[in-house]
GROMACS .gro file of C-alpha atoms in nm:
model
  341
    1UNK     CA    1   1.754   0.090   0.562
    2UNK     CA    2   1.676   0.135   0.179
    3UNK     CA    3   1.933  -0.171   0.081
    4UNK     CA    4   1.833  -0.380   0.366
    5UNK     CA    5   1.433  -0.321   0.297
    6UNK     CA    6   1.511  -0.371  -0.074
    7UNK     CA    7   1.685  -0.678  -0.020
    8UNK     CA    8   1.387  -0.825   0.163
    9UNK     CA    9   1.137  -0.707  -0.104
   10UNK     CA   10   1.320  -0.879  -0.403
   11UNK     CA   11   1.375  -1.159  -0.151
   12UNK     CA   12   0.986  -1.208  -0.167
   13UNK     CA   13   1.017  -1.366  -0.525
   14UNK     CA   14   1.097  -1.695  -0.358
   15UNK     CA   15   0.831  -1.822  -0.133
   16UNK     CA   16   0.882  -2.094   0.108
   17UNK     CA   17   0.588  -2.373   0.107
   18UNK     CA   18   0.478  -2.497   0.459
   19UNK     CA   19   0.272  -2.788   0.532
   20UNK     CA   20  -0.080  -2.726   0.631
   21UNK     CA   21  -0.202  -2.891   0.963
   22UNK     CA   22  -0.367  -3.228   0.906
   23UNK     CA   23  -0.681  -3.104   1.080
   24UNK     CA   24  -0.699  -2.810   0.868
   25UNK     CA   25  -0.942  -2.972   0.623
   26UNK     CA   26  -1.192  -3.042   0.990
   27UNK     CA   27  -1.132  -2.722   1.077
   28UNK     CA   28  -1.241  -2.487   0.771
   29UNK     CA   29  -1.447  -2.740   0.614
   30UNK     CA   30  -1.805  -2.576   0.560
   31UNK     CA   31  -1.666  -2.274   0.695
   32UNK     CA   32  -1.653  -1.891   0.604
   33UNK     CA   33  -1.389  -1.668   0.617
   34UNK     CA   34  -1.446  -1.299   0.647
   35UNK     CA   35  -1.192  -1.090   0.465
   36UNK     CA   36  -1.240  -0.727   0.598
   37UNK     CA   37  -1.133  -0.459   0.370
   38UNK     CA   38  -0.986  -0.139   0.528
   39UNK     CA   39  -1.094   0.105   0.226
   40UNK     CA   40  -1.368   0.224   0.034
   41UNK     CA   41  -1.561   0.025  -0.285
   42UNK     CA   42  -1.346   0.041  -0.560
   43UNK     CA   43  -1.045   0.184  -0.428
   44UNK     CA   44  -0.716  -0.026  -0.484
   45UNK     CA   45  -0.741  -0.214  -0.147
   46UNK     CA   46  -1.082  -0.354  -0.225
   47UNK     CA   47  -0.976  -0.434  -0.592
   48UNK     CA   48  -0.685  -0.650  -0.481
   49UNK     CA   49  -0.879  -0.806  -0.215
   50UNK     CA   50  -1.199  -0.917  -0.432
   51UNK     CA   51  -0.940  -1.057  -0.708
   52UNK     CA   52  -0.776  -1.268  -0.408
   53UNK     CA   53  -1.106  -1.342  -0.257
   54UNK     CA   54  -1.239  -1.540  -0.589
   55UNK     CA   55  -0.938  -1.791  -0.570
   56UNK     CA   56  -0.802  -1.825  -0.171
   57UNK     CA   57  -1.072  -2.050  -0.067
   58UNK     CA   58  -0.961  -2.292  -0.310
   59UNK     CA   59  -0.617  -2.287  -0.162
   60UNK     CA   60  -0.761  -2.344   0.203
   61UNK     CA   61  -0.810  -2.729   0.310
   62UNK     CA   62  -1.145  -2.763   0.348
   63UNK     CA   63  -1.242  -2.492   0.065
   64UNK     CA   64  -1.406  -2.217   0.302
   65UNK     CA   65  -1.622  -1.964   0.151
   66UNK     CA   66  -1.459  -1.614   0.159
   67UNK     CA   67  -1.687  -1.324   0.212
   68UNK     CA   68  -1.533  -0.970   0.136
   69UNK     CA   69  -1.637  -0.664   0.358
   70UNK     CA   70  -1.561  -0.325   0.330
   71UNK     CA   71  -1.502  -0.123   0.664
   72UNK     CA   72  -1.326   0.187   0.533
   73UNK     CA   73  -1.257   0.478   0.816
   74UNK     CA   74  -0.965   0.620   0.985
   75UNK     CA   75  -0.733   0.505   0.694
   76UNK     CA   76  -0.750   0.123   0.712
   77UNK     CA   77  -0.704   0.168   1.110
   78UNK     CA   78  -1.071   0.107   1.151
   79UNK     CA   79  -1.028  -0.245   0.970
   80UNK     CA   80  -0.694  -0.329   1.152
   81UNK     CA   81  -0.856  -0.249   1.514
   82UNK     CA   82  -1.157  -0.517   1.433
   83UNK     CA   83  -0.895  -0.801   1.310
   84UNK     CA   84  -0.702  -0.744   1.607
   85UNK     CA   85  -0.930  -0.666   1.878
   86UNK     CA   86  -1.300  -0.758   1.804
   87UNK     CA   87  -1.281  -1.051   1.544
   88UNK     CA   88  -1.276  -1.394   1.709
   89UNK     CA   89  -0.891  -1.500   1.747
   90UNK     CA   90  -0.944  -1.838   1.537
   91UNK     CA   91  -0.819  -1.775   1.210
   92UNK     CA   92  -1.204  -1.699   1.000
   93UNK     CA   93  -1.137  -1.326   0.955
   94UNK     CA   94  -0.863  -1.204   0.793
   95UNK     CA   95  -0.797  -0.819   0.679
   96UNK     CA   96  -0.657  -0.631   0.414
   97UNK     CA   97  -0.517  -0.293   0.484
   98UNK     CA   98  -0.380   0.021   0.364
   99UNK     CA   99   0.019   0.030   0.387
  100UNK     CA  100   0.009   0.383   0.551
  101UNK     CA  101  -0.188   0.220   0.846
  102UNK     CA  102   0.092  -0.010   0.925
  103UNK     CA  103   0.333   0.320   0.938
  104UNK     CA  104   0.105   0.549   1.090
  105UNK     CA  105   0.183   0.466   1.442
  106UNK     CA  106   0.502   0.575   1.380
  107UNK     CA  107   0.449   0.885   1.176
  108UNK     CA  108   0.128   1.016   1.279
  109UNK     CA  109   0.122   1.334   1.478
  110UNK     CA  110  -0.172   1.169   1.680
  111UNK     CA  111  -0.147   0.802   1.624
  112UNK     CA  112  -0.472   0.594   1.639
  113UNK     CA  113  -0.363   0.366   1.904
  114UNK     CA  114  -0.663   0.154   1.875
  115UNK     CA  115  -0.466  -0.056   1.650
  116UNK     CA  116  -0.075  -0.204   1.708
  117UNK     CA  117   0.068  -0.318   1.375
  118UNK     CA  118   0.351  -0.511   1.588
  119UNK     CA  119   0.088  -0.715   1.754
  120UNK     CA  120  -0.074  -0.873   1.443
  121UNK     CA  121   0.018  -1.203   1.249
  122UNK     CA  122   0.085  -1.112   0.886
  123UNK     CA  123  -0.013  -1.341   0.601
  124UNK     CA  124   0.232  -1.138   0.336
  125UNK     CA  125   0.162  -0.848   0.090
  126UNK     CA  126   0.025  -0.916  -0.241
  127UNK     CA  127   0.249  -0.655  -0.405
  128UNK     CA  128   0.555  -0.449  -0.341
  129UNK     CA  129   0.487  -0.159  -0.514
  130UNK     CA  130   0.558   0.201  -0.624
  131UNK     CA  131   0.390   0.534  -0.574
  132UNK     CA  132   0.360   0.823  -0.860
  133UNK     CA  133   0.301   1.164  -0.844
  134UNK     CA  134   0.088   1.270  -1.188
  135UNK     CA  135  -0.087   1.546  -1.292
  136UNK     CA  136  -0.374   1.559  -1.572
  137UNK     CA  137  -0.327   1.683  -1.942
  138UNK     CA  138  -0.493   2.011  -1.815
  139UNK     CA  139  -0.222   2.073  -1.580
  140UNK     CA  140   0.045   2.325  -1.627
  141UNK     CA  141   0.282   2.118  -1.423
  142UNK     CA  142   0.386   1.863  -1.663
  143UNK     CA  143   0.699   1.767  -1.472
  144UNK     CA  144   0.883   1.754  -1.157
  145UNK     CA  145   1.125   2.022  -1.232
  146UNK     CA  146   0.794   2.251  -1.316
  147UNK     CA  147   0.627   2.152  -0.975
  148UNK     CA  148   0.969   2.333  -0.823
  149UNK     CA  149   0.874   2.655  -0.927
  150UNK     CA  150   0.476   2.640  -0.988
  151UNK     CA  151   0.201   2.587  -0.759
  152UNK     CA  152   0.041   2.261  -0.830
  153UNK     CA  153  -0.328   2.158  -0.669
  154UNK     CA  154  -0.283   1.768  -0.568
  155UNK     CA  155  -0.598   1.565  -0.403
  156UNK     CA  156  -0.591   1.392  -0.104
  157UNK     CA  157  -0.842   1.222   0.181
  158UNK     CA  158  -0.708   1.227   0.524
  159UNK     CA  159  -0.385   1.210   0.705
  160UNK     CA  160  -0.192   0.897   0.720
  161UNK     CA  161  -0.320   0.829   0.330
  162UNK     CA  162  -0.039   0.848   0.103
  163UNK     CA  163  -0.200   1.062  -0.143
  164UNK     CA  164  -0.154   1.300   0.185
  165UNK     CA  165   0.166   1.209   0.335
  166UNK     CA  166   0.352   1.198  -0.011
  167UNK     CA  167   0.275   1.552  -0.113
  168UNK     CA  168   0.373   1.673   0.225
  169UNK     CA  169   0.684   1.485   0.237
  170UNK     CA  170   0.803   1.611  -0.115
  171UNK     CA  171   0.727   1.980  -0.010
  172UNK     CA  172   0.935   1.947   0.271
  173UNK     CA  173   1.222   1.711   0.145
  174UNK     CA  174   1.241   1.806  -0.199
  175UNK     CA  175   1.092   2.145  -0.231
  176UNK     CA  176   0.792   2.083  -0.454
  177UNK     CA  177   0.541   2.376  -0.439
  178UNK     CA  178   0.224   2.144  -0.421
  179UNK     CA  179  -0.069   2.254  -0.279
  180UNK     CA  180  -0.261   1.982  -0.082
  181UNK     CA  181  -0.662   1.973  -0.123
  182UNK     CA  182  -0.771   1.703   0.141
  183UNK     CA  183  -1.115   1.552   0.263
  184UNK     CA  184  -1.227   1.345  -0.039
  185UNK     CA  185  -1.384   1.011   0.048
  186UNK     CA  186  -1.132   0.811  -0.153
  187UNK     CA  187  -0.859   0.781  -0.481
  188UNK     CA  188  -1.206   0.709  -0.729
  189UNK     CA  189  -1.330   1.068  -0.542
  190UNK     CA  190  -1.013   1.247  -0.648
  191UNK     CA  191  -0.998   1.136  -0.988
  192UNK     CA  192  -1.358   1.261  -1.019
  193UNK     CA  193  -1.213   1.608  -0.917
  194UNK     CA  194  -0.935   1.604  -1.117
  195UNK     CA  195  -1.144   1.517  -1.404
  196UNK     CA  196  -1.350   1.805  -1.302
  197UNK     CA  197  -1.022   2.056  -1.325
  198UNK     CA  198  -1.074   2.113  -0.928
  199UNK     CA  199  -0.695   2.018  -0.894
  200UNK     CA  200  -0.411   1.955  -1.102
  201UNK     CA  201  -0.354   1.575  -0.975
  202UNK     CA  202  -0.234   1.347  -0.717
  203UNK     CA  203   0.106   1.218  -0.573
  204UNK     CA  204   0.142   0.932  -0.348
  205UNK     CA  205  -0.096   0.711  -0.598
  206UNK     CA  206   0.015   0.362  -0.627
  207UNK     CA  207   0.087   0.250  -0.965
  208UNK     CA  208  -0.105  -0.055  -0.928
  209UNK     CA  209  -0.384   0.135  -0.830
  210UNK     CA  210  -0.381   0.359  -1.124
  211UNK     CA  211  -0.344   0.101  -1.360
  212UNK     CA  212  -0.702  -0.097  -1.210
  213UNK     CA  213  -0.891   0.211  -1.109
  214UNK     CA  214  -0.814   0.448  -1.445
  215UNK     CA  215  -0.643   0.236  -1.721
  216UNK     CA  216  -0.806   0.467  -1.991
  217UNK     CA  217  -0.571   0.748  -1.849
  218UNK     CA  218  -0.271   0.565  -1.898
  219UNK     CA  219  -0.379   0.408  -2.253
  220UNK     CA  220  -0.522   0.765  -2.339
  221UNK     CA  221  -0.170   0.924  -2.231
  222UNK     CA  222  -0.381   1.170  -2.024
  223UNK     CA  223  -0.116   1.187  -1.730
  224UNK     CA  224   0.180   1.374  -1.692
  225UNK     CA  225   0.454   1.145  -1.476
  226UNK     CA  226   0.620   1.371  -1.262
  227UNK     CA  227   0.801   1.102  -1.076
  228UNK     CA  228   0.821   0.760  -0.944
  229UNK     CA  229   0.860   0.678  -0.566
  230UNK     CA  230   0.971   0.357  -0.420
  231UNK     CA  231   1.291   0.209  -0.259
  232UNK     CA  232   1.367   0.057  -0.603
  233UNK     CA  233   1.299   0.182  -0.952
  234UNK     CA  234   0.990   0.016  -1.132
  235UNK     CA  235   1.086  -0.133  -1.436
  236UNK     CA  236   0.751  -0.030  -1.611
  237UNK     CA  237   0.770   0.333  -1.501
  238UNK     CA  238   1.169   0.327  -1.592
  239UNK     CA  239   1.093   0.212  -1.946
  240UNK     CA  240   0.831   0.485  -1.942
  241UNK     CA  241   1.095   0.757  -1.902
  242UNK     CA  242   0.943   0.811  -1.535
  243UNK     CA  243   1.221   0.936  -1.326
  244UNK     CA  244   1.292   0.828  -0.956
  245UNK     CA  245   1.222   1.090  -0.705
  246UNK     CA  246   1.586   1.034  -0.555
  247UNK     CA  247   1.726   1.290  -0.802
  248UNK     CA  248   1.536   1.593  -0.651
  249UNK     CA  249   1.615   1.505  -0.234
  250UNK     CA  250   1.814   1.795  -0.159
  251UNK     CA  251   2.078   1.601   0.096
  252UNK     CA  252   2.186   1.244   0.242
  253UNK     CA  253   1.973   1.322   0.579
  254UNK     CA  254   1.651   1.422   0.382
  255UNK     CA  255   1.703   1.109   0.192
  256UNK     CA  256   1.679   0.895   0.544
  257UNK     CA  257   1.367   1.036   0.633
  258UNK     CA  258   1.225   0.973   0.271
  259UNK     CA  259   1.316   0.658   0.297
  260UNK     CA  260   1.113   0.577   0.596
  261UNK     CA  261   0.788   0.708   0.470
  262UNK     CA  262   0.827   0.529   0.120
  263UNK     CA  263   0.926   0.217   0.303
  264UNK     CA  264   0.587   0.095   0.307
  265UNK     CA  265   0.595   0.054  -0.048
  266UNK     CA  266   0.778  -0.277   0.006
  267UNK     CA  267   0.431  -0.425   0.096
  268UNK     CA  268   0.196  -0.214  -0.069
  269UNK     CA  269  -0.098  -0.463  -0.029
  270UNK     CA  270  -0.068  -0.634   0.322
  271UNK     CA  271  -0.296  -0.923   0.459
  272UNK     CA  272  -0.305  -1.006   0.816
  273UNK     CA  273  -0.507  -1.177   1.093
  274UNK     CA  274  -0.549  -1.154   1.494
  275UNK     CA  275  -0.225  -1.231   1.703
  276UNK     CA  276  -0.368  -1.514   1.920
  277UNK     CA  277  -0.462  -1.710   1.633
  278UNK     CA  278  -0.352  -2.062   1.676
  279UNK     CA  279   0.006  -2.081   1.528
  280UNK     CA  280  -0.112  -2.373   1.273
  281UNK     CA  281  -0.422  -2.138   1.127
  282UNK     CA  282  -0.189  -1.890   1.060
  283UNK     CA  283   0.064  -2.121   0.875
  284UNK     CA  284  -0.223  -2.259   0.656
  285UNK     CA  285  -0.343  -1.916   0.597
  286UNK     CA  286   0.011  -1.809   0.494
  287UNK     CA  287   0.052  -2.111   0.282
  288UNK     CA  288  -0.308  -2.067   0.120
  289UNK     CA  289  -0.195  -1.695   0.069
  290UNK     CA  290   0.141  -1.770  -0.120
  291UNK     CA  291  -0.039  -2.034  -0.324
  292UNK     CA  292  -0.329  -1.805  -0.404
  293UNK     CA  293  -0.070  -1.531  -0.547
  294UNK     CA  294   0.084  -1.849  -0.761
  295UNK     CA  295  -0.224  -1.959  -0.892
  296UNK     CA  296  -0.233  -1.931  -1.259
  297UNK     CA  297  -0.621  -1.832  -1.265
  298UNK     CA  298  -0.565  -1.555  -1.004
  299UNK     CA  299  -0.275  -1.434  -1.236
  300UNK     CA  300  -0.497  -1.410  -1.529
  301UNK     CA  301  -0.767  -1.253  -1.346
  302UNK     CA  302  -0.497  -1.001  -1.203
  303UNK     CA  303  -0.370  -0.927  -1.565
  304UNK     CA  304  -0.745  -0.879  -1.646
  305UNK     CA  305  -0.805  -0.607  -1.379
  306UNK     CA  306  -0.485  -0.454  -1.429
  307UNK     CA  307  -0.321  -0.518  -1.085
  308UNK     CA  308   0.045  -0.603  -1.031
  309UNK     CA  309   0.144  -0.896  -0.831
  310UNK     CA  310   0.459  -0.924  -0.685
  311UNK     CA  311   0.416  -1.109  -0.306
  312UNK     CA  312   0.588  -1.052  -0.030
  313UNK     CA  313   0.553  -1.375   0.236
  314UNK     CA  314   0.416  -1.331   0.582
  315UNK     CA  315   0.725  -1.403   0.757
  316UNK     CA  316   0.932  -1.162   0.596
  317UNK     CA  317   0.661  -0.898   0.622
  318UNK     CA  318   0.638  -0.986   1.020
  319UNK     CA  319   1.054  -0.904   0.996
  320UNK     CA  320   1.043  -0.615   0.776
  321UNK     CA  321   0.777  -0.408   1.020
  322UNK     CA  322   0.936  -0.482   1.325
  323UNK     CA  323   1.248  -0.341   1.158
  324UNK     CA  324   1.042  -0.027   1.072
  325UNK     CA  325   0.941  -0.017   1.450
  326UNK     CA  326   1.312  -0.030   1.537
  327UNK     CA  327   1.408   0.270   1.347
  328UNK     CA  328   1.594   0.556   1.557
  329UNK     CA  329   1.357   0.809   1.714
  330UNK     CA  330   1.562   1.091   1.579
  331UNK     CA  331   1.505   0.993   1.189
  332UNK     CA  332   1.119   0.925   1.292
  333UNK     CA  333   1.067   1.250   1.466
  334UNK     CA  334   1.199   1.435   1.150
  335UNK     CA  335   0.969   1.176   0.910
  336UNK     CA  336   0.670   1.300   1.141
  337UNK     CA  337   0.741   1.660   1.071
  338UNK     CA  338   0.796   1.619   0.711
  339UNK     CA  339   0.464   1.464   0.613
  340UNK     CA  340   0.290   1.710   0.804
  341UNK     CA  341   0.115   2.009   0.613
   0.00000   0.00000   0.00000
């Protein structure tokens, strides 16, 4: 699975172009497209969505306005449900959700059945990323080896969020002595708790979010990088000497379980619209999404905001999600247990 998912993510570098329907200008001209963000303002999902929204309209024929609307709740499942079941299926509503919302129905103990990730049309992912496991400079835990032998308090939000699931996963599969304090509103609240000294750090934070939300922590060397967690090594983190998590996983069976959970990093910033949207409008939105992520003006903004861009096209994301949902039940059951407290 790791090789297959990695190949899909690497193949995202080459983005296929589609032809926009001839009537797309007539349909989108003078209209507004709602971009529903399944996360709190200032969080990683929100930062990406607002950067993309500034440029997306120029790449949709007819140049509609793009309006960002935050809809946090249930780890993005609220926004996913709205896109798939409430919003009109006309190509005027798209969503930006957390990757955990896609794998949640596979791994959650009591999955939110209001949103079915296999029954939406994916436009693509803005980034294929990497989780990081870090502590602040006030923590006694400076390395993952130390986390294996001494208690380290990590902050979380709610079940299904990566900063909840990953600490639990590594506690079970690698033996890390993590204690998870959950219930924070979002990653920004977690970072405030870290600064106040309430907790040691966070595990399952996306590297792109860390760079955009707390660049001063990185430039000021405030963080201890315990591990990087992804299907493929991140060149930037590897260059910084951050070890891959795989060296700490106990055996091959545990590795398969971890691969299922972290596979969502292949689609760190997924975008979607309702299934049932006319095929020609899905094609239009996919083409516009791909073009936006290649746009020099957008890439300049991405650099300014400190966000990574490594696109995965919609058709490949659609295939990857289906592949995940075809995972053998025995592996999924082990993965479910592994991310529970």
